[in-house]
């Protein structure tokens, strides 16, 4: 019953999406306030109906209704409750419904929090969001309905892929989709701005918090995905340059450029048309990511060719969104005024350089991700682009970005004299270079210049944050006063925290890639494996285990330091009952200094092939990402964004006539 | 600096940066392309010697032989027409199974052996055992192609 109820709710939500897209736009056209005001109830109804549909789907999973095709394919009687809930977005259809729920949530949030926006702009933004949601409702209802019935209903389901039976599955997709879909709001603001011909700093101030929040969610989502892959896949890698990862990374890079470009648009009125273009790009890449991951084109172009309905639908939708918005951009962007003049060395030019680097990096990732697909679909043979390509391109592009990151926030708008800037940064420079060069000498392994370079970069970025803090502590009377930092707004704190997060991230990446140790050995019970000079592992015992929906073997290893047992690690090899799939569960001893990571290979008699890894400072990577995400939220919470915009600021400064 | 000169400098700088970046990207791109060959192509000598490439197919049942150290092994990959012998040292992914699809990356040795550096058997949430998919297909309920492996050529049904 609830299956039909969910289906009905989704169909009604499509209706409310139609109302949301049509009536406010009509209201703007006829200058009818009442029609424009219909946006708010339409947005709320939409959220209510989609939430109802989603609740029905979760109910189907929780109560084992295998007559729902989706439940039959992705759940099982033995599946624990938390994973039954997560299984509702563990499939293609369910994750599209999650996407729709997120979009409805963002739309309702915009409706609720945009009371201070000019009526016309608000109506247009909500109408664009409604139009986007229509595309997704049609996609879900026509090609990936989560409420399809299975006839006859099986007695038990096929189970959720064991890889996905993990707390990561509960949090990773919702966070990631919050980010993806959040860029729809920036996109809607960009389109509304183009239609209205207004891109003043008030416009930028409205878009900024939405964009930063979306970016922060996306950062956390990607970071959690990386963390999850690290412990779940059993390989100990944290990033694989896999097309699925790249699909989420491209919107992130563009979003990073966008939040920096928006800062200039708000403060100085520059980069307006560039900002709009970035907003369009960020959302288009989110859609492209959905297309890549959801159409099956990544797994095999041939799989896509045998069932092309979904892929073709998204492709058409993608073309409509990108084509339509770029045409509008081409028609209207010339009318967007340039901002104030700025010098070659200024905060503006540094942020411009940051933007170019981010976009070039995005394009490089795009090339490496799409080229094999294009070649294959043209029948030109199958190729793949290995991680070395991405590393070789990415690192040189990010080095100048990191250099600028420390200086940019200290540089002045408009014009900043280089000698004065160099003078202010001289101690930071000296300290980061000497520490970065000397620190690798203390490591027992060979000296690698790349390690020193990575550490210098991390220290340089961190010292930029310290310098910014120190300079803002200076009181007019002379002595440093930490309390003066309270004067700084939330946006400043958020930026510093996020930049510090980048420093932690760079340090983590440098240390783990320079000093990681990986050993693969066969170990019999009682045998000892020397990991490095003072750390060893002893195979203590192997025993059979039984979980709720799997059985398997657990091997207990004792960690020895100078002969003393200082802890244990118990990796597992599981076989899931329903799918008969074998899964490796790695065991990790975590610390801030680094992880000890043990995963089982195959059994050889009563011995086991074992992969043991030492991962120095690997957790700094994710700590850094969390700092970036939290920094984003902190910045978006800045009280200045919530202040009511006065009438003076609401006068459009773009000269274009509003489009009717 | 006049605004005109400033603009010129910015444009020139931007163009120079783009040229450098493009050269960098294309160079790295060209040297890191990994091509894919089927066992038939490899057996016919079409694959390069010394350069890394990918080979895909099914693991021939009964072909997996392990050395006593538990880490070195050899197996055969087939596309149902020709077969290639593969050497590998290391831990295999969980989805590696005799008779199942597999992709290996590595290079040819002079003696016609393929030395695999990496063995890939990749899964995503659409994972379904091919057998189950095949059974469903026979029953008249195809549920979408099995997507257990990337880059494995579609296995001929009924091996």
Coordinates of N, CA, C and O in Angstrom, one line a residue, chain B:
Chain B
X1 N 51.7 52.0 -14.8 CA 51.2 51.2 -15.9 C 49.8 51.7 -16.3 O 48.9 51.9 -15.4
X2 N 49.6 52.0 -17.6 CA 48.3 52.4 -18.0 C 47.3 51.2 -18.0 O 47.8 50.1 -18.1
X3 N 46.0 51.5 -17.9 CA 45.1 50.4 -17.9 C 45.2 49.5 -19.2 O 45.1 48.3 -19.1
X4 N 45.6 50.1 -20.3 CA 45.8 49.4 -21.5 C 46.9 48.4 -21.4 O 46.8 47.2 -21.8
X5 N 48.1 48.9 -20.9 CA 49.2 48.0 -20.7 C 48.9 46.9 -19.7 O 49.3 45.8 -19.9
X6 N 48.2 47.3 -18.7 CA 47.8 46.3 -17.6 C 47.0 45.2 -18.2 O 47.3 44.0 -18.0
X7 N 46.0 45.6 -19.0 CA 45.2 44.6 -19.6 C 46.0 43.6 -20.5 O 45.9 42.4 -20.5
X8 N 46.9 44.3 -21.3 CA 47.8 43.5 -22.2 C 48.6 42.5 -21.4 O 48.7 41.3 -21.7
X9 N 49.2 43.0 -20.3 CA 50.1 42.2 -19.5 C 49.3 41.0 -18.9 O 49.7 39.8 -18.9
X10 N 48.0 41.3 -18.5 CA 47.2 40.2 -17.9 C 46.9 39.2 -19.0 O 47.0 38.0 -18.7
X11 N 46.5 39.7 -20.2 CA 46.1 38.8 -21.2 C 47.3 37.9 -21.6 O 47.2 36.7 -21.7
X12 N 48.5 38.6 -21.8 CA 49.7 37.8 -22.2 C 50.1 36.8 -21.1 O 50.4 35.6 -21.4
X13 N 50.0 37.2 -19.8 CA 50.3 36.3 -18.7 C 49.3 35.1 -18.7 O 49.7 34.0 -18.6
X14 N 48.1 35.4 -18.9 CA 47.1 34.4 -19.0 C 47.3 33.4 -20.1 O 47.3 32.2 -19.9
X15 N 47.6 33.9 -21.3 CA 47.9 33.1 -22.4 C 49.1 32.2 -22.2 O 49.1 31.0 -22.4
X16 N 50.2 32.8 -21.7 CA 51.4 32.1 -21.4 C 51.1 30.9 -20.4 O 51.5 29.8 -20.6
X17 N 50.4 31.3 -19.3 CA 50.0 30.2 -18.3 C 49.2 29.1 -19.0 O 49.5 27.9 -18.7
X18 N 48.3 29.5 -19.8 CA 47.5 28.5 -20.5 C 48.3 27.6 -21.4 O 48.1 26.3 -21.4
X19 N 49.2 28.2 -22.1 CA 50.1 27.4 -23.0 C 50.9 26.4 -22.2 O 50.9 25.2 -22.6
X20 N 51.5 26.9 -21.1 CA 52.3 26.0 -20.3 C 51.5 24.9 -19.8 O 51.8 23.7 -19.9
X21 N 50.3 25.2 -19.2 CA 49.4 24.2 -18.6 C 49.0 23.2 -19.7 O 49.0 22.0 -19.4
X22 N 48.6 23.7 -20.9 CA 48.2 22.8 -21.9 C 49.3 21.8 -22.3 O 49.1 20.6 -22.5
X23 N 50.5 22.4 -22.5 CA 51.7 21.5 -22.9 C 51.9 20.5 -21.8 O 52.0 19.3 -22.1
X24 N 51.8 20.9 -20.6 CA 52.0 20.0 -19.4 C 51.0 18.9 -19.4 O 51.3 17.7 -19.3
X25 N 49.7 19.3 -19.6 CA 48.6 18.3 -19.6 C 48.8 17.3 -20.7 O 48.7 16.1 -20.5
X26 N 49.0 17.8 -21.9 CA 49.0 16.9 -23.1 C 50.2 16.0 -23.0 O 50.1 14.8 -23.4
X27 N 51.3 16.5 -22.6 CA 52.5 15.6 -22.5 C 52.2 14.5 -21.5 O 52.5 13.3 -21.8
X28 N 51.7 14.9 -20.3 CA 51.4 13.9 -19.3 C 50.4 12.9 -19.8 O 50.4 11.7 -19.5
X29 N 49.4 13.5 -20.5 CA 48.3 12.6 -21.0 C 48.8 11.6 -21.9 O 48.5 10.4 -21.8
X30 N 49.7 12.0 -22.9 CA 50.2 11.1 -23.9 C 51.0 10.0 -23.3 O 50.9 8.8 -23.7
X31 N 51.8 10.3 -22.3 CA 52.7 9.3 -21.8 C 52.0 8.4 -20.8 O 52.6 7.4 -20.3
X32 N 50.8 8.7 -20.4 CA 50.1 7.9 -19.4 C 48.8 7.2 -19.9 O 48.0 6.7 -19.1
X33 N 48.7 7.2 -21.2 CA 47.5 6.4 -21.7 C 47.8 4.9 -21.6 O 48.9 4.5 -22.0
X34 N 46.9 4.2 -21.1 CA 47.0 2.8 -21.0 C 46.0 2.1 -22.0 O 44.8 2.3 -21.9
X35 N 46.5 1.4 -22.9 CA 45.6 0.8 -23.9 C 45.2 -0.6 -23.5 O 45.7 -1.2 -22.6
X36 N 44.1 -1.0 -24.1 CA 43.4 -2.3 -23.7 C 43.5 -3.3 -24.9 O 43.3 -2.9 -26.0
X37 N 43.9 -4.5 -24.6 CA 44.0 -5.5 -25.6 C 43.2 -6.8 -25.1 O 43.2 -7.1 -24.0
X38 N 42.6 -7.5 -26.1 CA 42.0 -8.7 -25.7 C 43.0 -9.9 -25.8 O 44.1 -9.7 -26.5
X39 N 42.8 -11.0 -25.2 CA 43.7 -12.1 -25.3 C 44.0 -12.5 -26.7 O 45.1 -12.8 -27.1
X40 N 43.0 -12.4 -27.6 CA 43.2 -12.7 -29.0 C 44.3 -11.8 -29.6 O 45.2 -12.2 -30.3
X41 N 44.1 -10.5 -29.4 CA 45.0 -9.5 -29.9 C 46.4 -9.8 -29.3 O 47.4 -9.7 -30.1
X42 N 46.5 -10.1 -28.0 CA 47.8 -10.4 -27.4 C 48.5 -11.6 -28.0 O 49.6 -11.6 -28.4
X43 N 47.6 -12.7 -28.2 CA 48.2 -13.9 -28.8 C 48.6 -13.7 -30.2 O 49.6 -14.4 -30.7
X44 N 48.0 -12.8 -30.9 CA 48.4 -12.5 -32.3 C 49.6 -11.5 -32.4 O 50.0 -11.1 -33.4
X45 N 50.1 -11.2 -31.2 CA 51.3 -10.3 -31.2 C 51.0 -8.8 -31.5 O 51.9 -8.1 -31.9
X46 N 49.7 -8.4 -31.3 CA 49.4 -7.0 -31.6 C 49.8 -6.1 -30.4 O 49.8 -4.9 -30.6
X47 N 50.0 -6.7 -29.2 CA 50.3 -5.8 -28.0 C 51.7 -5.4 -28.0 O 52.6 -6.2 -28.5
X48 N 52.0 -4.3 -27.5 CA 53.4 -3.8 -27.5 C 54.2 -4.6 -26.4 O 53.7 -5.1 -25.4
X49 N 55.5 -4.7 -26.6 CA 56.4 -5.4 -25.6 C 57.1 -4.2 -24.9 O 57.5 -3.3 -25.5
X50 N 57.0 -4.3 -23.5 CA 57.7 -3.3 -22.7 C 56.9 -2.2 -22.3 O 57.2 -1.5 -21.3
X51 N 55.8 -1.9 -23.0 CA 54.9 -0.8 -22.6 C 53.7 -1.4 -21.8 O 53.2 -2.4 -22.1
X52 N 53.3 -0.7 -20.8 CA 52.2 -1.1 -19.9 C 50.9 -1.1 -20.7 O 50.6 -0.1 -21.4
X53 N 50.1 -2.1 -20.5 CA 48.7 -2.1 -21.1 C 47.8 -2.9 -20.3 O 48.2 -3.6 -19.3
X54 N 46.5 -3.0 -20.6 CA 45.5 -3.7 -19.9 C 45.0 -4.9 -20.7 O 44.9 -4.8 -21.9
X55 N 44.8 -6.0 -20.1 CA 44.2 -7.1 -20.7 C 43.0 -7.6 -19.9 O 43.0 -7.5 -18.7
X56 N 42.0 -8.0 -20.6 CA 40.8 -8.4 -19.9 C 40.2 -9.7 -20.4 O 40.4 -10.0 -21.6
X57 N 39.4 -10.4 -19.6 CA 38.8 -11.6 -20.1 C 38.3 -12.4 -18.9 O 38.1 -11.8 -17.8
X58 N 38.2 -13.7 -19.1 CA 37.8 -14.6 -18.0 C 39.0 -15.3 -17.5 O 39.9 -15.7 -18.2
X59 N 39.0 -15.6 -16.1 CA 40.1 -16.4 -15.6 C 39.7 -17.9 -16.0 O 38.6 -18.4 -15.6
X60 N 40.6 -18.5 -16.6 CA 40.4 -19.9 -17.0 C 40.2 -20.8 -15.8 O 41.1 -20.8 -15.0
X61 N 39.1 -21.5 -15.7 CA 38.9 -22.4 -14.5 C 40.0 -23.4 -14.4 O 40.4 -24.0 -15.4
X62 N 40.6 -23.6 -13.2 CA 41.6 -24.5 -13.0 C 43.0 -24.1 -13.4 O 43.9 -24.8 -13.2
X63 N 43.1 -22.8 -13.8 CA 44.4 -22.4 -14.3 C 45.2 -21.7 -13.2 O 46.4 -21.4 -13.4
X64 N 44.6 -21.4 -12.0 CA 45.3 -20.7 -11.0 C 46.3 -21.6 -10.2 O 45.9 -22.6 -9.6
X65 N 47.6 -21.2 -10.3 CA 48.6 -22.0 -9.6 C 49.3 -21.1 -8.6 O 49.8 -20.0 -9.1
X66 N 49.4 -21.4 -7.3 CA 50.1 -20.6 -6.4 C 51.4 -21.2 -6.0 O 51.6 -22.4 -5.9
X67 N 52.4 -20.3 -5.8 CA 53.7 -20.7 -5.3 C 53.5 -21.0 -3.8 O 52.5 -20.5 -3.2
X68 N 54.5 -21.6 -3.2 CA 54.3 -21.9 -1.8 C 54.4 -20.7 -0.9 O 53.9 -20.7 0.2
X69 N 54.9 -19.5 -1.4 CA 54.9 -18.3 -0.5 C 53.5 -17.7 -0.5 O 53.3 -16.7 0.2
X70 N 52.5 -18.2 -1.2 CA 51.2 -17.7 -1.1 C 50.9 -16.4 -1.8 O 49.8 -15.8 -1.8
X71 N 52.0 -15.8 -2.4 CA 51.8 -14.4 -3.0 C 52.1 -14.5 -4.5 O 51.5 -13.7 -5.2
X72 N 53.0 -15.3 -4.9 CA 53.2 -15.4 -6.3 C 52.3 -16.4 -7.0 O 52.1 -17.5 -6.4
X73 N 51.7 -16.0 -8.1 CA 50.8 -17.0 -8.7 C 50.8 -16.8 -10.2 O 51.2 -15.7 -10.7
X74 N 50.2 -17.8 -10.9 CA 50.1 -17.6 -12.3 C 48.7 -18.1 -12.7 O 48.1 -19.0 -12.0
X75 N 48.0 -17.5 -13.6 CA 46.7 -17.9 -14.1 C 46.6 -17.6 -15.6 O 47.5 -16.9 -16.1
X76 N 45.5 -18.0 -16.2 CA 45.4 -17.8 -17.6 C 44.1 -16.9 -17.8 O 43.1 -17.1 -17.1
X77 N 44.2 -16.0 -18.8 CA 43.0 -15.2 -19.1 C 42.6 -15.6 -20.5 O 43.4 -15.7 -21.4
X78 N 41.3 -15.7 -20.7 CA 40.8 -16.1 -22.0 C 39.6 -15.2 -22.5 O 38.9 -14.6 -21.6
X79 N 39.5 -15.1 -23.8 CA 38.3 -14.5 -24.3 C 37.5 -15.5 -25.1 O 36.7 -15.2 -26.0
X80 N 37.7 -16.8 -24.7 CA 37.0 -17.9 -25.3 C 37.6 -18.3 -26.6 O 37.3 -19.4 -27.2
X81 N 38.4 -17.4 -27.2 CA 39.1 -17.8 -28.5 C 40.5 -18.1 -28.2 O 41.0 -19.2 -28.5
X82 N 41.3 -17.2 -27.6 CA 42.7 -17.4 -27.3 C 42.9 -17.2 -25.8 O 42.1 -16.7 -25.1
X83 N 44.1 -17.7 -25.3 CA 44.4 -17.6 -23.9 C 45.8 -17.0 -23.7 O 46.7 -17.3 -24.5
X84 N 45.9 -16.3 -22.6 CA 47.2 -15.7 -22.3 C 47.6 -16.0 -20.9 O 46.8 -16.0 -20.0
X85 N 48.8 -16.4 -20.7 CA 49.3 -16.8 -19.3 C 49.7 -15.5 -18.6 O 50.4 -14.6 -19.2
X86 N 49.4 -15.4 -17.3 CA 49.6 -14.2 -16.6 C 50.4 -14.5 -15.3 O 50.1 -15.5 -14.6
X87 N 51.4 -13.8 -15.0 CA 52.1 -13.9 -13.7 C 51.8 -12.7 -12.8 O 51.6 -11.6 -13.3
X88 N 51.6 -12.9 -11.5 CA 51.3 -11.8 -10.6 C 51.9 -12.1 -9.3 O 51.9 -13.3 -8.8
X89 N 52.3 -11.1 -8.6 CA 52.8 -11.2 -7.3 C 52.1 -10.2 -6.4 O 52.1 -9.0 -6.6
X90 N 51.4 -10.7 -5.4 CA 50.6 -9.8 -4.5 C 49.3 -10.4 -4.1 O 49.0 -11.6 -4.4
X91 N 48.5 -9.6 -3.4 CA 47.2 -10.0 -2.9 C 46.2 -9.7 -4.0 O 46.2 -8.6 -4.5
X92 N 45.3 -10.7 -4.2 CA 44.3 -10.5 -5.3 C 43.1 -9.8 -4.7 O 42.8 -10.0 -3.5
X93 N 42.3 -9.1 -5.5 CA 41.1 -8.5 -5.0 C 40.1 -9.6 -4.6 O 40.1 -10.7 -5.2
X94 N 39.1 -9.3 -3.8 CA 38.1 -10.3 -3.3 C 37.3 -10.9 -4.5 O 36.8 -12.0 -4.4
X95 N 37.1 -10.1 -5.5 CA 36.2 -10.6 -6.6 C 37.0 -11.4 -7.6 O 36.4 -11.9 -8.5
X96 N 38.2 -11.7 -7.4 CA 39.0 -12.5 -8.3 C 38.5 -14.0 -8.1 O 38.6 -14.5 -7.0
X97 N 38.0 -14.6 -9.2 CA 37.5 -15.9 -9.0 C 37.8 -16.7 -10.3 O 37.7 -16.1 -11.4
X98 N 38.0 -17.9 -10.2 CA 38.2 -18.7 -11.4 C 36.9 -18.7 -12.2 O 35.8 -18.9 -11.6
X99 N 37.0 -18.5 -13.5 CA 35.7 -18.5 -14.3 C 35.1 -17.1 -14.3 O 34.1 -17.0 -15.1
X100 N 35.5 -16.2 -13.5 CA 34.9 -14.9 -13.5 C 35.8 -13.9 -14.3 O 36.9 -14.2 -14.7
X101 N 35.2 -12.7 -14.6 CA 35.9 -11.7 -15.4 C 37.0 -11.1 -14.6 O 37.0 -11.0 -13.4
X102 N 38.0 -10.6 -15.3 CA 39.1 -10.0 -14.6 C 39.8 -9.0 -15.6 O 39.8 -9.2 -16.8
X103 N 40.5 -8.0 -15.1 CA 41.3 -7.1 -15.9 C 42.6 -7.0 -15.2 O 42.7 -6.8 -14.0
X104 N 43.7 -7.1 -15.9 CA 45.0 -7.0 -15.4 C 45.8 -5.9 -16.1 O 45.6 -5.8 -17.3
X105 N 46.6 -5.1 -15.4 CA 47.4 -4.2 -16.0 C 48.9 -4.5 -15.8 O 49.3 -4.9 -14.7
X106 N 49.7 -4.5 -16.8 CA 51.1 -4.9 -16.7 C 51.7 -4.9 -18.1 O 51.2 -4.1 -19.0
X107 N 52.7 -5.7 -18.3 CA 53.4 -5.6 -19.6 C 53.8 -7.0 -20.1 O 53.9 -7.9 -19.2
X108 N 54.0 -7.2 -21.4 CA 54.4 -8.5 -21.9 C 55.9 -8.7 -21.6 O 56.7 -7.8 -21.8
X109 N 56.2 -10.0 -21.2 CA 57.6 -10.4 -21.1 C 58.0 -11.0 -22.5 O 57.1 -11.3 -23.3
X110 N 59.3 -11.1 -22.7 CA 59.7 -11.7 -24.0 C 59.1 -13.1 -24.3 O 58.8 -13.4 -25.5
X111 N 58.9 -13.9 -23.3 CA 58.5 -15.2 -23.5 C 57.0 -15.5 -23.6 O 56.5 -16.6 -23.4
X112 N 56.3 -14.4 -23.9 CA 54.9 -14.6 -24.1 C 54.1 -14.6 -22.9 O 52.9 -14.8 -22.9
X113 N 54.7 -14.3 -21.7 CA 54.0 -14.2 -20.5 C 53.6 -12.8 -20.2 O 54.4 -11.9 -20.6
X114 N 52.5 -12.6 -19.6 CA 52.1 -11.2 -19.2 C 52.4 -11.1 -17.8 O 51.9 -11.8 -16.9
X115 N 53.2 -10.1 -17.4 CA 53.5 -9.8 -16.0 C 52.6 -8.7 -15.5 O 52.7 -7.6 -15.9
X116 N 51.6 -9.1 -14.6 CA 50.6 -8.2 -14.2 C 51.2 -7.4 -12.9 O 51.7 -8.0 -12.0
X117 N 51.1 -6.1 -13.0 CA 51.4 -5.3 -11.8 C 50.2 -5.1 -11.0 O 50.3 -4.9 -9.8
X118 N 49.1 -5.1 -11.6 CA 47.8 -4.8 -10.9 C 46.7 -5.7 -11.4 O 46.7 -6.0 -12.6
X119 N 45.9 -6.3 -10.6 CA 44.8 -7.0 -11.0 C 43.5 -6.3 -10.5 O 43.4 -6.0 -9.3
X120 N 42.6 -6.0 -11.4 CA 41.5 -5.2 -11.0 C 40.2 -6.1 -11.2 O 40.0 -6.8 -12.1
X121 N 39.4 -6.0 -10.1 CA 38.1 -6.6 -10.2 C 37.2 -5.6 -9.5 O 37.3 -5.6 -8.3
X122 N 36.5 -4.8 -10.2 CA 35.9 -3.7 -9.6 C 34.4 -3.8 -9.4 O 33.8 -4.3 -10.3
X123 N 33.9 -3.3 -8.3 CA 32.5 -3.4 -8.1 C 31.9 -2.1 -7.8 O 32.5 -1.2 -7.3
X124 N 30.6 -2.0 -8.0 CA 29.9 -0.8 -7.6 C 28.5 -1.3 -7.1 O 28.3 -2.5 -6.9
X125 N 27.6 -0.3 -6.7 CA 26.4 -0.7 -6.1 C 25.4 -1.5 -7.0 O 24.5 -2.0 -6.5
X126 N 25.7 -1.5 -8.3 CA 24.8 -2.2 -9.2 C 25.3 -3.7 -9.3 O 24.8 -4.4 -10.1
X127 N 26.3 -4.0 -8.4 CA 26.9 -5.3 -8.6 C 25.8 -6.4 -8.5 O 25.0 -6.4 -7.6
X128 N 25.9 -7.3 -9.4 CA 25.1 -8.5 -9.3 C 25.9 -9.6 -9.9 O 26.5 -9.5 -11.0
X129 N 25.9 -10.8 -9.3 CA 26.6 -11.9 -9.9 C 26.2 -12.2 -11.3 O 24.9 -12.2 -11.5
X130 N 27.0 -12.3 -12.3 CA 26.6 -12.5 -13.6 C 25.7 -13.7 -13.8 O 24.8 -13.7 -14.6
X131 N 26.0 -14.7 -13.0 CA 25.1 -15.9 -13.0 C 23.7 -15.6 -12.7 O 22.8 -16.0 -13.4
X132 N 23.5 -14.8 -11.7 CA 22.1 -14.4 -11.4 C 21.5 -13.6 -12.5 O 20.3 -13.8 -12.8
X133 N 22.2 -12.7 -13.1 CA 21.7 -11.9 -14.2 C 21.3 -12.8 -15.3 O 20.3 -12.6 -16.0
X134 N 22.2 -13.7 -15.6 CA 22.0 -14.7 -16.7 C 20.7 -15.5 -16.5 O 19.8 -15.6 -17.4
X135 N 20.6 -15.9 -15.2 CA 19.4 -16.7 -14.9 C 18.1 -15.9 -15.1 O 17.1 -16.4 -15.6
X136 N 18.2 -14.7 -14.6 CA 17.0 -13.8 -14.8 C 16.7 -13.5 -16.2 O 15.6 -13.5 -16.6
X137 N 17.8 -13.4 -17.0 CA 17.6 -13.1 -18.4 C 16.9 -14.3 -19.1 O 15.9 -14.1 -19.9
X138 N 17.3 -15.5 -18.7 CA 16.7 -16.7 -19.3 C 15.2 -16.7 -18.9 O 14.4 -17.2 -19.6
X139 N 14.9 -16.3 -17.7 CA 13.6 -16.3 -17.2 C 12.7 -15.2 -17.8 O 11.6 -15.1 -17.5
X140 N 13.4 -14.4 -18.6 CA 12.6 -13.3 -19.2 C 12.6 -12.0 -18.4 O 11.7 -11.2 -18.7
X141 N 13.4 -11.9 -17.4 CA 13.4 -10.7 -16.6 C 14.8 -10.0 -16.5 O 15.5 -10.1 -15.5
X142 N 15.3 -9.5 -17.7 CA 16.7 -8.9 -17.6 C 16.7 -7.8 -16.6 O 15.7 -7.0 -16.6
X143 N 17.7 -7.6 -15.9 CA 17.7 -6.5 -14.9 C 18.9 -5.6 -15.2 O 19.4 -5.0 -14.3
X144 N 19.3 -5.5 -16.4 CA 20.4 -4.6 -16.7 C 21.7 -5.5 -16.7 O 21.8 -6.4 -16.0
X145 N 22.6 -5.1 -17.6 CA 23.8 -5.9 -17.7 C 24.6 -5.9 -16.4 O 24.6 -5.0 -15.6
X146 N 25.3 -7.1 -16.1 CA 26.1 -7.1 -14.9 C 27.2 -6.1 -15.0 O 27.8 -5.9 -16.1
X147 N 27.5 -5.5 -14.0 CA 28.5 -4.4 -14.0 C 29.6 -4.6 -13.0 O 30.1 -3.7 -12.5
X148 N 29.9 -5.9 -12.9 CA 30.9 -6.2 -11.9 C 32.3 -5.7 -12.2 O 33.1 -5.3 -11.4
X149 N 32.6 -5.7 -13.5 CA 34.0 -5.4 -13.9 C 34.0 -4.2 -14.8 O 33.2 -4.1 -15.7
X150 N 35.0 -3.4 -14.7 CA 35.2 -2.4 -15.7 C 36.1 -3.0 -16.8 O 36.9 -3.9 -16.6
X151 N 35.8 -2.6 -18.0 CA 36.7 -2.9 -19.1 C 36.8 -4.4 -19.5 O 37.6 -4.7 -20.4
X152 N 36.0 -5.2 -18.9 CA 36.0 -6.6 -19.3 C 35.1 -6.7 -20.5 O 34.0 -6.2 -20.5
X153 N 35.6 -7.3 -21.6 CA 34.7 -7.4 -22.8 C 33.6 -8.3 -22.4 O 33.7 -9.2 -21.6
X154 N 32.4 -8.1 -23.0 CA 31.2 -8.9 -22.6 C 31.5 -10.3 -22.8 O 31.9 -10.8 -23.9
X155 N 31.4 -11.1 -21.7 CA 31.7 -12.5 -21.8 C 30.7 -13.2 -22.6 O 29.5 -12.9 -22.5
X156 N 31.1 -14.2 -23.4 CA 30.1 -15.0 -24.2 C 29.3 -15.8 -23.2 O 29.8 -16.4 -22.3
X157 N 28.0 -15.8 -23.4 CA 27.1 -16.5 -22.4 C 27.4 -18.0 -22.6 O 27.7 -18.5 -23.7
X158 N 27.1 -18.7 -21.5 CA 27.2 -20.2 -21.5 C 28.6 -20.7 -21.8 O 28.8 -21.4 -22.7
X159 N 29.5 -20.3 -20.9 CA 30.9 -20.8 -21.1 C 31.0 -22.2 -20.7 O 30.3 -22.7 -19.9

